[in-house]
């Protein structure tokens, strides 16, 4: 993940030095957003492909959809 990113930016995966990007979706096929994932964390995925040659990385679990209303810190 870049050092700075927009909270609701869609998460995509690039392999090597390629320019093709593949979306990261969850078990319900919902697009992952930057707020859904953590840096330096491993996520179990599988690659889903179609007959037309498109693909997606599918997370085997479900992401927390929103951290809205969560406290910024606990004192």
PDB file of C-alpha atoms in Angstrom:
ATOM      1  CA  UNK A   1       0.000   0.000   0.000  1.00  0.00           C
ATOM      2  CA  UNK A   2       1.228   3.499  -0.692  1.00  0.00           C
ATOM      3  CA  UNK A   3       2.189   5.681   2.295  1.00  0.00           C
ATOM      4  CA  UNK A   4      -0.809   7.884   1.585  1.00  0.00           C
ATOM      5  CA  UNK A   5      -4.064   6.693   0.124  1.00  0.00           C
ATOM      6  CA  UNK A   6      -7.735   7.594   0.101  1.00  0.00           C
ATOM      7  CA  UNK A   7      -9.797   5.652   2.660  1.00  0.00           C
ATOM      8  CA  UNK A   8     -12.377   4.466   0.118  1.00  0.00           C
ATOM      9  CA  UNK A   9      -9.908   3.776  -2.704  1.00  0.00           C
ATOM     10  CA  UNK A  10     -10.444   0.348  -4.302  1.00  0.00           C
ATOM     11  CA  UNK A  11      -7.705  -2.198  -3.586  1.00  0.00           C
ATOM     12  CA  UNK A  12      -6.040  -3.723  -6.652  1.00  0.00           C
ATOM     13  CA  UNK A  13      -3.131  -6.125  -7.068  1.00  0.00           C
ATOM     14  CA  UNK A  14      -0.358  -5.840  -9.649  1.00  0.00           C
ATOM     15  CA  UNK A  15       1.917  -8.804 -10.322  1.00  0.00           C
ATOM     16  CA  UNK A  16       5.605  -8.011 -10.712  1.00  0.00           C
ATOM     17  CA  UNK A  17       6.402  -5.097 -12.992  1.00  0.00           C
ATOM     18  CA  UNK A  18       3.204  -5.624 -15.008  1.00  0.00           C
ATOM     19  CA  UNK A  19       0.647  -2.951 -15.706  1.00  0.00           C
ATOM     20  CA  UNK A  20      -2.456  -5.130 -15.397  1.00  0.00           C
ATOM     21  CA  UNK A  21      -4.346  -4.624 -12.148  1.00  0.00           C
ATOM     22  CA  UNK A  22      -6.631  -7.193 -10.553  1.00  0.00           C
ATOM     23  CA  UNK A  23      -9.301  -6.208  -8.034  1.00  0.00           C
ATOM     24  CA  UNK A  24      -9.318  -7.654  -4.520  1.00  0.00           C
ATOM     25  CA  UNK A  25     -12.807  -8.778  -3.534  1.00  0.00           C
ATOM     26  CA  UNK A  26     -14.192 -10.522  -0.475  1.00  0.00           C
ATOM     27  CA  UNK A  27     -16.256 -13.691  -0.088  1.00  0.00           C
ATOM     28  CA  UNK A  28     -19.388 -11.770  -1.201  1.00  0.00           C
ATOM     29  CA  UNK A  29     -17.626 -10.378  -4.302  1.00  0.00           C
ATOM     30  CA  UNK A  30     -17.584  -6.865  -2.832  1.00  0.00           C
ATOM     31  CA  UNK A  31     -14.607  -4.717  -3.836  1.00  0.00           C
ATOM     32  CA  UNK A  32     -12.123  -4.225  -0.993  1.00  0.00           C
ATOM     33  CA  UNK A  33     -11.296  -0.639  -0.095  1.00  0.00           C
ATOM     34  CA  UNK A  34      -8.200   0.780   1.586  1.00  0.00           C
ATOM     35  CA  UNK A  35     -10.004   1.012   4.926  1.00  0.00           C
ATOM     36  CA  UNK A  36     -10.747  -2.737   4.772  1.00  0.00           C
ATOM     37  CA  UNK A  37      -7.158  -3.947   4.851  1.00  0.00           C
ATOM     38  CA  UNK A  38      -4.021  -3.495   6.922  1.00  0.00           C
ATOM     39  CA  UNK A  39      -0.492  -3.021   5.629  1.00  0.00           C
ATOM     40  CA  UNK A  40       2.020  -5.847   6.080  1.00  0.00           C
ATOM     41  CA  UNK A  41      -0.770  -8.385   6.654  1.00  0.00           C
ATOM     42  CA  UNK A  42      -1.229 -11.647   4.773  1.00  0.00           C
ATOM     43  CA  UNK A  43      -4.677 -12.385   3.399  1.00  0.00           C
ATOM     44  CA  UNK A  44      -5.706 -15.846   2.193  1.00  0.00           C
ATOM     45  CA  UNK A  45      -6.934 -15.453  -1.391  1.00  0.00           C
ATOM     46  CA  UNK A  46      -7.690 -17.466  -4.458  1.00  0.00           C
ATOM     47  CA  UNK A  47      -7.636 -16.336  -8.062  1.00  0.00           C
ATOM     48  CA  UNK A  48     -10.971 -16.393  -9.847  1.00  0.00           C
ATOM     49  CA  UNK A  49     -10.811 -16.196 -13.635  1.00  0.00           C
ATOM     50  CA  UNK A  50     -13.370 -15.997 -16.417  1.00  0.00           C
ATOM     51  CA  UNK A  51     -13.543 -17.347 -19.943  1.00  0.00           C
ATOM     52  CA  UNK A  52     -12.863 -13.836 -21.273  1.00  0.00           C
ATOM     53  CA  UNK A  53      -9.481 -13.660 -19.551  1.00  0.00           C
ATOM     54  CA  UNK A  54     -10.365 -11.328 -16.696  1.00  0.00           C
ATOM     55  CA  UNK A  55      -9.506 -12.190 -13.136  1.00  0.00           C
ATOM     56  CA  UNK A  56      -9.841 -11.156  -9.525  1.00  0.00           C
ATOM     57  CA  UNK A  57      -8.143 -12.004  -6.271  1.00  0.00           C
ATOM     58  CA  UNK A  58     -10.866 -13.214  -3.933  1.00  0.00           C
ATOM     59  CA  UNK A  59     -10.262 -12.974  -0.188  1.00  0.00           C
ATOM     60  CA  UNK A  60     -11.506 -16.146   1.496  1.00  0.00           C
ATOM     61  CA  UNK A  61     -13.075 -14.175   4.359  1.00  0.00           C
ATOM     62  CA  UNK A  62     -15.157 -11.019   4.643  1.00  0.00           C
ATOM     63  CA  UNK A  63     -13.808  -7.545   5.345  1.00  0.00           C
ATOM     64  CA  UNK A  64     -15.096  -5.169   7.968  1.00  0.00           C
ATOM     65  CA  UNK A  65     -17.013  -2.715   5.810  1.00  0.00           C
ATOM     66  CA  UNK A  66     -16.715   0.492   7.787  1.00  0.00           C
ATOM     67  CA  UNK A  67     -14.799   1.893  10.673  1.00  0.00           C
ATOM     68  CA  UNK A  68     -17.133   4.904  10.779  1.00  0.00           C
ATOM     69  CA  UNK A  69     -17.914   5.883  14.323  1.00  0.00           C
ATOM     70  CA  UNK A  70     -14.907   4.008  15.682  1.00  0.00           C
ATOM     71  CA  UNK A  71     -12.878   6.043  18.186  1.00  0.00           C
ATOM     72  CA  UNK A  72      -9.585   7.420  16.924  1.00  0.00           C
ATOM     73  CA  UNK A  73      -7.920   6.190  20.096  1.00  0.00           C
ATOM     74  CA  UNK A  74      -8.639   4.718  23.488  1.00  0.00           C
ATOM     75  CA  UNK A  75      -7.446   6.594  26.534  1.00  0.00           C
TER      76      UNK A  75
END
